[in-house]
PDB file of C-alpha atoms in Angstrom:
ATOM      1  CA  MET Q   1     -19.755  19.898  26.046  1.00 65.00           C
ATOM      2  CA  ASP Q   2     -22.925  18.458  24.494  1.00 81.00           C
ATOM      3  CA  ASP Q   3     -25.037  20.912  26.459  1.00 91.00           C
ATOM      4  CA  LEU Q   4     -23.092  24.037  25.446  1.00 90.00           C
ATOM      5  CA  PRO Q   5     -25.760  25.401  23.048  1.00 93.00           C
ATOM      6  CA  ILE Q   6     -28.454  24.890  25.673  1.00 95.00           C
ATOM      7  CA  HIS Q   7     -26.387  26.587  28.366  1.00 94.00           C
ATOM      8  CA  LEU Q   8     -25.521  29.528  26.112  1.00 92.00           C
ATOM      9  CA  THR Q   9     -29.176  29.948  25.130  1.00 95.00           C
ATOM     10  CA  LEU Q  10     -30.283  29.906  28.752  1.00 96.00           C
ATOM     11  CA  PHE Q  11     -27.512  32.376  29.645  1.00 94.00           C
ATOM     12  CA  LEU Q  12     -28.606  34.750  26.873  1.00 95.00           C
ATOM     13  CA  ILE Q  13     -32.262  34.569  27.899  1.00 96.00           C
ATOM     14  CA  LEU Q  14     -31.618  35.052  31.607  1.00 97.00           C
ATOM     15  CA  SER Q  15     -29.061  37.795  30.996  1.00 96.00           C
ATOM     16  CA  GLY Q  16     -31.535  39.645  28.826  1.00 96.00           C
ATOM     17  CA  VAL Q  17     -34.227  39.402  31.485  1.00 96.00           C
ATOM     18  CA  ILE Q  18     -31.875  40.532  34.266  1.00 96.00           C
ATOM     19  CA  VAL Q  19     -30.594  43.514  32.274  1.00 96.00           C
ATOM     20  CA  LEU Q  20     -34.098  44.435  31.082  1.00 95.00           C
ATOM     21  CA  ILE Q  21     -35.481  44.478  34.621  1.00 96.00           C
ATOM     22  CA  GLY Q  22     -32.504  46.488  35.858  1.00 95.00           C
ATOM     23  CA  THR Q  23     -32.839  48.944  32.994  1.00 95.00           C
ATOM     24  CA  PHE Q  24     -36.537  49.557  33.583  1.00 94.00           C
ATOM     25  CA  TYR Q  25     -35.926  49.848  37.316  1.00 95.00           C
ATOM     26  CA  SER Q  26     -33.174  52.475  36.877  1.00 93.00           C
ATOM     27  CA  GLU Q  27     -34.870  54.568  34.163  1.00 90.00           C
ATOM     28  CA  PRO Q  28     -38.152  56.321  35.023  1.00 91.00           C
ATOM     29  CA  ASP Q  29     -39.045  56.814  31.340  1.00 92.00           C
ATOM     30  CA  ASP Q  30     -39.835  53.642  29.383  1.00 92.00           C
ATOM     31  CA  ALA Q  31     -38.658  55.093  26.061  1.00 94.00           C
ATOM     32  CA  LYS Q  32     -35.255  55.957  27.550  1.00 94.00           C
ATOM     33  CA  ALA Q  33     -35.056  52.510  29.115  1.00 93.00           C
ATOM     34  CA  LEU Q  34     -35.671  50.799  25.772  1.00 93.00           C
ATOM     35  CA  ARG Q  35     -33.004  52.944  24.104  1.00 95.00           C
ATOM     36  CA  ALA Q  36     -30.501  52.192  26.902  1.00 95.00           C
ATOM     37  CA  PHE Q  37     -31.171  48.440  26.931  1.00 95.00           C
ATOM     38  CA  PRO Q  38     -28.820  47.358  24.073  1.00 95.00           C
ATOM     39  CA  LYS Q  39     -25.860  49.301  25.490  1.00 96.00           C
ATOM     40  CA  LYS Q  40     -26.423  47.886  28.972  1.00 96.00           C
ATOM     41  CA  LEU Q  41     -26.765  44.366  27.570  1.00 96.00           C
ATOM     42  CA  VAL Q  42     -23.476  44.651  25.676  1.00 96.00           C
ATOM     43  CA  THR Q  43     -21.808  46.062  28.803  1.00 96.00           C
ATOM     44  CA  PHE Q  44     -23.119  43.101  30.803  1.00 96.00           C
ATOM     45  CA  PHE Q  45     -21.803  40.594  28.247  1.00 96.00           C
ATOM     46  CA  VAL Q  46     -18.389  42.293  28.125  1.00 97.00           C
ATOM     47  CA  GLY Q  47     -18.219  42.234  31.917  1.00 97.00           C
ATOM     48  CA  CYS Q  48     -19.123  38.545  31.985  1.00 96.00           C
ATOM     49  CA  GLY Q  49     -16.483  37.849  29.338  1.00 95.00           C
ATOM     50  CA  ILE Q  50     -13.802  39.672  31.315  1.00 98.00           C
ATOM     51  CA  LEU Q  51     -14.777  37.791  34.463  1.00 97.00           C
ATOM     52  CA  ALA Q  52     -14.647  34.454  32.615  1.00 94.00           C
ATOM     53  CA  ALA Q  53     -11.215  35.310  31.190  1.00 96.00           C
ATOM     54  CA  VAL Q  54      -9.858  36.200  34.638  1.00 96.00           C
ATOM     55  CA  ILE Q  55     -11.242  32.988  36.134  1.00 93.00           C
ATOM     56  CA  LEU Q  56      -9.730  30.892  33.335  1.00 91.00           C
ATOM     57  CA  LEU Q  57      -6.389  32.680  33.693  1.00 92.00           C
ATOM     58  CA  MET Q  58      -6.384  32.025  37.429  1.00 91.00           C
ATOM     59  CA  GLU Q  59      -7.264  28.384  36.810  1.00 89.00           C
ATOM     60  CA  VAL Q  60      -4.315  27.956  34.468  1.00 88.00           C
ATOM     61  CA  THR Q  61      -1.787  29.843  36.610  1.00 88.00           C
ATOM     62  CA  VAL Q  62      -2.783  29.437  40.240  1.00 86.00           C
ATOM     63  CA  ALA Q  63      -5.137  26.500  40.571  1.00 76.00           C
ATOM     64  CA  SER Q  64      -3.504  24.037  38.193  1.00 70.00           C
ATOM     65  CA  VAL Q  65      -2.651  20.745  39.835  1.00 69.00           C
ATOM     66  CA  LYS Q  66       0.059  18.543  38.360  1.00 66.00           C
TER      67      LYS Q  66
END
């Protein structure tokens, strides 16, 4: 857990780059792409959070070994 801040920082940077590239690729107008970027970034983070919650729930219920 010592590396958690580093991992979160790297995740935020890479997520931002991935969403930014996807936003500019999907929007032909740069001004519209810049306006859409924050909403798409939040949507990406919410999706990642839901996925993490499902994985942790499955770990606790299905994959736990005693």
